[in-house]
Short mmCIF file of C-alpha atoms in Angstrom, two decimals:
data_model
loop_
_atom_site.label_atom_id
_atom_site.label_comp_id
_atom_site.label_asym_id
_atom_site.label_seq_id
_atom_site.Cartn_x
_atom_site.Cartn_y
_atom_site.Cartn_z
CA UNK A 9 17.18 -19.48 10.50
CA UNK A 10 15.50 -16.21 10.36
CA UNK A 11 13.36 -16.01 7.32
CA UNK A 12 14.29 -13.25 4.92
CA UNK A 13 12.15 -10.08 4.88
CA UNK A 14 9.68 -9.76 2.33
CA UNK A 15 10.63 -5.86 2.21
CA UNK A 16 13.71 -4.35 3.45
CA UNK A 17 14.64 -0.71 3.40
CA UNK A 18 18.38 -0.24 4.26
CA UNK A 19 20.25 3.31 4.77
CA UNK A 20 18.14 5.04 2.28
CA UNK A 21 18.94 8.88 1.52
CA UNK A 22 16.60 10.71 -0.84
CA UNK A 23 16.58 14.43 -1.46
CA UNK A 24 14.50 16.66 -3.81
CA UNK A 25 16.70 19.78 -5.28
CA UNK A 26 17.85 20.51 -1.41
CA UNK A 27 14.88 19.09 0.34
CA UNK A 28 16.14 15.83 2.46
CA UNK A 29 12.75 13.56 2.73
CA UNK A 30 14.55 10.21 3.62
CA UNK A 31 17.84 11.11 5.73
CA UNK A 32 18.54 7.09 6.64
CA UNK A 33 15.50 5.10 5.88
CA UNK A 34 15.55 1.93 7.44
CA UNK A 35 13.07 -0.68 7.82
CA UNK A 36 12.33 -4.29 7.73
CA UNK A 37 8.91 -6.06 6.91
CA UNK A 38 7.72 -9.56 7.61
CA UNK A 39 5.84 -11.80 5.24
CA UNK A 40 2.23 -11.55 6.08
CA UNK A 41 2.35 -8.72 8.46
CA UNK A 42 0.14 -5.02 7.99
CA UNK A 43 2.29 -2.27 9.21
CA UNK A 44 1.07 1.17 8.99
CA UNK A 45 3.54 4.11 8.35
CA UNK A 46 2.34 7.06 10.28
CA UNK A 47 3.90 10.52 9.87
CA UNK A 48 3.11 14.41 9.70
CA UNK A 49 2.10 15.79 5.88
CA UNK A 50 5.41 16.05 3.70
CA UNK A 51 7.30 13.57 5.95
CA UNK A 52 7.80 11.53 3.11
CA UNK A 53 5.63 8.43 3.62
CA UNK A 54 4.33 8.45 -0.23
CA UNK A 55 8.13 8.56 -1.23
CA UNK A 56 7.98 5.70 0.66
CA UNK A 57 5.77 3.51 -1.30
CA UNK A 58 7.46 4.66 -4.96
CA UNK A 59 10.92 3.63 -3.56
CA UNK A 60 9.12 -0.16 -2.74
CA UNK A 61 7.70 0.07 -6.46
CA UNK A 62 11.28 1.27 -7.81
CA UNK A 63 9.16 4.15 -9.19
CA UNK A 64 11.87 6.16 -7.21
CA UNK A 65 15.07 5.80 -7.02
CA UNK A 66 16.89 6.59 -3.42
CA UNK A 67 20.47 8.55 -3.61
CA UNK A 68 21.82 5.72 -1.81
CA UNK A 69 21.17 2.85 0.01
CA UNK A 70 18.64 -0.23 -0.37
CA UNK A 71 15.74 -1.59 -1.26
CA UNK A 72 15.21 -5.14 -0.88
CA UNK A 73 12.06 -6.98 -2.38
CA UNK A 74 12.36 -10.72 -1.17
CA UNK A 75 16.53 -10.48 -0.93
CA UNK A 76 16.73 -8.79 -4.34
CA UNK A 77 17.73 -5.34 -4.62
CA UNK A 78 15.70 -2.99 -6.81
CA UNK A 79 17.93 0.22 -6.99
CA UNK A 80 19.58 -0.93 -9.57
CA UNK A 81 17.49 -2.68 -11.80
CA UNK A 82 15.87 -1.61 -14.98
CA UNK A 83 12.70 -0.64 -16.24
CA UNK A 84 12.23 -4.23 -17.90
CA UNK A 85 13.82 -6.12 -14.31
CA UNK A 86 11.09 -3.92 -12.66
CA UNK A 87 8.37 -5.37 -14.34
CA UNK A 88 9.06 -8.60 -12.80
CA UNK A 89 9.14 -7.18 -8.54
CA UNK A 90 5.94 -4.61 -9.52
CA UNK A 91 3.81 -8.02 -10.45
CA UNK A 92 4.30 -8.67 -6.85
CA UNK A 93 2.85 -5.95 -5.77
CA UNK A 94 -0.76 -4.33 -5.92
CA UNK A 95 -0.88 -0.54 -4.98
CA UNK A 96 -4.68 1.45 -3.50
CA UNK A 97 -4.24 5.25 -5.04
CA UNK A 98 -5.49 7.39 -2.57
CA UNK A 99 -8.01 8.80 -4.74
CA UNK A 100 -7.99 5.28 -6.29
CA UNK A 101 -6.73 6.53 -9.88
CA UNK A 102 -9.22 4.94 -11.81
CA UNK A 103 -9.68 5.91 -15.55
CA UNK A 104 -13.05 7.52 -16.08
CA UNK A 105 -13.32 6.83 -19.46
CA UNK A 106 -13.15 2.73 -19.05
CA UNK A 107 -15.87 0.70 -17.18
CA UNK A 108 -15.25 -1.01 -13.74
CA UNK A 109 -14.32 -4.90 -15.66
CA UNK A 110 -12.16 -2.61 -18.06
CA UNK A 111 -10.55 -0.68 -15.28
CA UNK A 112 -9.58 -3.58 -13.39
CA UNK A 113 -8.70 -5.53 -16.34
CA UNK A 114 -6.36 -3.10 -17.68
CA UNK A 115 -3.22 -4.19 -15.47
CA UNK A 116 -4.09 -7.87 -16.38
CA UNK A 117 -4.42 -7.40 -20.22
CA UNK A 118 -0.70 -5.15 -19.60
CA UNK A 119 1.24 -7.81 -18.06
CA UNK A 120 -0.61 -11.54 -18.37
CA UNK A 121 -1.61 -13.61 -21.24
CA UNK A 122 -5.32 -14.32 -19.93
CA UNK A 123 -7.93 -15.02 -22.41
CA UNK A 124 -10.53 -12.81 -22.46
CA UNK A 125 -13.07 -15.46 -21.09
CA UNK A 126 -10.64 -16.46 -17.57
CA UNK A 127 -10.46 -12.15 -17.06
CA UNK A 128 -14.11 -11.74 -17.54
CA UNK A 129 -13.99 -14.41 -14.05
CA UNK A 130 -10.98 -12.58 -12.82
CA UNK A 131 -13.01 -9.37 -12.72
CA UNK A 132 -16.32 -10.70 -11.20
CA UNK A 133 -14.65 -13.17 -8.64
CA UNK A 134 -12.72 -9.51 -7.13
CA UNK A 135 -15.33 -7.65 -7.61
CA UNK A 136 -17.34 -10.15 -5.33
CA UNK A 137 -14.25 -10.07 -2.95
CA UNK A 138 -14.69 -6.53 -2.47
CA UNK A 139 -18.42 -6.78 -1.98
CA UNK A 140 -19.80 -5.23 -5.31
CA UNK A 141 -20.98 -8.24 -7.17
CA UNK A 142 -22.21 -7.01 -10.84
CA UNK A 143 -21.05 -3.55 -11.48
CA UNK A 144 -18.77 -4.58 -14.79
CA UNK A 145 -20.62 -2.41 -16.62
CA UNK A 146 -20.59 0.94 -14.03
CA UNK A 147 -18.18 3.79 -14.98
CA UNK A 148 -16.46 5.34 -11.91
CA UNK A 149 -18.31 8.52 -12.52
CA UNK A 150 -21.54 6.29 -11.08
CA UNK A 151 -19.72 5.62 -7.91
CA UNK A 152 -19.14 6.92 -4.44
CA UNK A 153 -16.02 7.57 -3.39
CA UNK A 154 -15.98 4.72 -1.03
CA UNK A 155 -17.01 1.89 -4.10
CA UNK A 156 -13.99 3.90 -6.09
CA UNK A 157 -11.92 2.61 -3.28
CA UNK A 158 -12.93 -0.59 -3.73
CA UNK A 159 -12.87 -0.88 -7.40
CA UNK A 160 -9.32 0.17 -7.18
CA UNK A 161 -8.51 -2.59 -4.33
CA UNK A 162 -10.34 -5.11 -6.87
CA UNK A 163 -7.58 -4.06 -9.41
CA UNK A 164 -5.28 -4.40 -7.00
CA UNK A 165 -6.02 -7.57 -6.09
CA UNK A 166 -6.73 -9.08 -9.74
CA UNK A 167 -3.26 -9.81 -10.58
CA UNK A 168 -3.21 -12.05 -7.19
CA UNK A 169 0.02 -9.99 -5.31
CA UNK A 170 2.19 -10.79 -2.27
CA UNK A 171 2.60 -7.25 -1.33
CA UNK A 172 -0.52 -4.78 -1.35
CA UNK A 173 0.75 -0.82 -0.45
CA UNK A 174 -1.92 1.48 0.18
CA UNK A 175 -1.58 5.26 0.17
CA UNK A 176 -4.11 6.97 2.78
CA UNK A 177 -6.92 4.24 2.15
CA UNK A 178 -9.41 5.77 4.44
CA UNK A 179 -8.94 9.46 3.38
CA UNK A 180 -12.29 11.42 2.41
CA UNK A 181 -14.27 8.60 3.28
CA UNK A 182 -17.26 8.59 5.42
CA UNK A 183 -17.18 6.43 9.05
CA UNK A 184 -19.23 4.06 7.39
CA UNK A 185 -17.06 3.17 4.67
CA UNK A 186 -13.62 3.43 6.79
CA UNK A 187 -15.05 0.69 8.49
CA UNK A 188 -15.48 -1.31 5.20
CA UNK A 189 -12.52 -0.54 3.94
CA UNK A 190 -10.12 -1.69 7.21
CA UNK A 191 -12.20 -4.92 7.17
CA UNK A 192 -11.47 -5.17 3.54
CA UNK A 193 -7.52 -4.60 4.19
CA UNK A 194 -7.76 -7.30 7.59
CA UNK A 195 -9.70 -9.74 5.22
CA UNK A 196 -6.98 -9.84 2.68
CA UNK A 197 -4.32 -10.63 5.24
CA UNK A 198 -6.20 -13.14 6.56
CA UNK A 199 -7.61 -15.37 3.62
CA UNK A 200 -4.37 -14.60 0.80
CA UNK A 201 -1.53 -13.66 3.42
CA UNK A 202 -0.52 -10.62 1.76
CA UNK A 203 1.53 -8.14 2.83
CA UNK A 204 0.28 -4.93 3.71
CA UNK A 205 1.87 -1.52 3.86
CA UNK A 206 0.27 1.22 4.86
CA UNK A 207 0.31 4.99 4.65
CA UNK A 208 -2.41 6.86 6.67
CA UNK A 209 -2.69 10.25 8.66
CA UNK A 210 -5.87 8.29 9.88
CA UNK A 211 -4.41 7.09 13.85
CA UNK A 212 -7.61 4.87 14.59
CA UNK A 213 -7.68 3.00 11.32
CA UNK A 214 -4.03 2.03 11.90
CA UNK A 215 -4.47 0.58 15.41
CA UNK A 216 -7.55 -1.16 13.85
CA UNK A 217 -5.72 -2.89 10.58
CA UNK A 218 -2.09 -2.84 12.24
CA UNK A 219 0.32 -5.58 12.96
CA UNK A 220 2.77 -3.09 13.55
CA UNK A 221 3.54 0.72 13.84
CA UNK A 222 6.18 2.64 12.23
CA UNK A 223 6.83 6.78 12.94
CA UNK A 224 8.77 8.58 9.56
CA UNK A 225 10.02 11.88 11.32
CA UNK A 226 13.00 14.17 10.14
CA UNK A 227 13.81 11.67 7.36
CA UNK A 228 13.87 9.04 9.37
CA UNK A 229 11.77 6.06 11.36
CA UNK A 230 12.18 6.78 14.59
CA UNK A 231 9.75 3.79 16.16
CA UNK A 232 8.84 0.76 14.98
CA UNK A 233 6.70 -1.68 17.31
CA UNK A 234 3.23 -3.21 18.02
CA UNK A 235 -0.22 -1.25 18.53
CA UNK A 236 0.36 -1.83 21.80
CA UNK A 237 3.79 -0.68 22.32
CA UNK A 238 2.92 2.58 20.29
CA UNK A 239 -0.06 3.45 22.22
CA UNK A 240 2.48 3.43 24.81
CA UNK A 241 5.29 4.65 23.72
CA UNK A 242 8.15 7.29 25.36
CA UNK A 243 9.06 7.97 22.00
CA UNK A 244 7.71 11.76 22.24
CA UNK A 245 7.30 12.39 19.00
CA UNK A 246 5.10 9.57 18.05
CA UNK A 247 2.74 10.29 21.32
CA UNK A 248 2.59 14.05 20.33
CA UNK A 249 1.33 12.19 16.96
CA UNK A 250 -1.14 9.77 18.28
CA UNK A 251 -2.71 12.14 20.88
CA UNK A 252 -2.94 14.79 18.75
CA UNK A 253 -0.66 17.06 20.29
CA UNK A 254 2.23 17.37 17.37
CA UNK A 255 2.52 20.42 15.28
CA UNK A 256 2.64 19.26 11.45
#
């Protein structure tokens, strides 16, 4: 028996005033599996990640988080399905006013009943995941933009989630610390198993981190397949895309 898909979008329509972004959304994602959603600017793919989160609701169709719809839940039924997932802000939304431990404890004080002592080892033991051992005390105004990123993936990660979405991970960041940051992503597939879905205008990155390829275009995904297969591809579109040859 085919095991159920850990995210499933089915038939989804969403439009803004008359603006269609999603004009029959459908895709299905497999436990364990990165697949990065590539698409031209304002082709939807952040809409994307807020219908996953239930942070926007489609016009119609569905949006399956392990078999359970989410369209029509509540705010309170919500709470439960976003605890399964972590999300990476692109400019990795940290508050400046709140150190990095406060920062990344902030989700875990919201929805856990921690003590203060088990998020104090929370904090360090993701911070040391993500390769910045000791920087509790740091605000995010003493960062780079690349150790933002990885504060926010230590959040992310804290409250221990099947699904991780990131919104353009690699965006603004120097070659140096794309690198870090797609062997970050590949590393938390590999040792947890989660689930990663990706949103990048960055082509290289996703054949790096990718288990699969999707193409949003007109509303809709018009490919879905392996590195491979979209390197490939006939799908014009998509090869306009990847080869730099598509007019966004």
């Amino acid at each position: 028996m085919e095991q159920v898909p850990i995210i499933e979008l089915k038939d989804v329509y969403k439009s803004f005033n008359s603006k269609k972004v999603h004009n029959g959304v459908s895709l299905s994602i497999r436990r364990g599996e990165t697949i990065t959603v590539l698409g031209g600017s304002g082709s939807g793919k952040s809409v994307l990640l807020k219908e996953i989160t239930g942070l926007i609701k489609p016009d119609s169709g569905g949006v399956f988080i392990e078999g359970e719809d989410i369209v029509p839940m509540d705010e309170v039924e919500l709470i439960r399905i976003r605890k399964k997932i972590g999300m990476l802000f692109q400019n990795a939304a940290l508050f400046d006013s709140l150190t990095v431990a406060e920062n990344i404890a902030f989700p875990l004080r919201e929805h856990f009943k921690y003590t203060e002592k088990e998020i104090k080892e929370i904090v360090a033991r993701n911070l040391e995941l993500v390769g910045l051992p000791g920087i509790e005390d740091k605000f995010p105004s003493d960062l780079s933009g690349g150790m933002r990123k990885r504060v926010g993936l230590a959040r992310a990660m804290a409250m221990n989630p099947k699904i991780l979405l990131y919104d353009e991970p690699t965006t603004g960041l120097d070659p140096p610390n794309v690198k870090r940051i797609n062997r970050l992503i590949k590393e938390l597939q590999q040792r947890f198993g989660v689930t990663g879905v990706v949103i990048t205008h960055d082509v290289a990155s996703a054949f790096e981190i990718s288990d699969r390829i999707g193409f949003l275009y007109k509303g809709k995904i018009v490919f879905v397949g392996t590195v491979e297969e979209a390197k490939n591809t006939d799908v014009k579109v998509l090869s306009d895309f990847i080869y730099g040859r598509l007019e966004e």
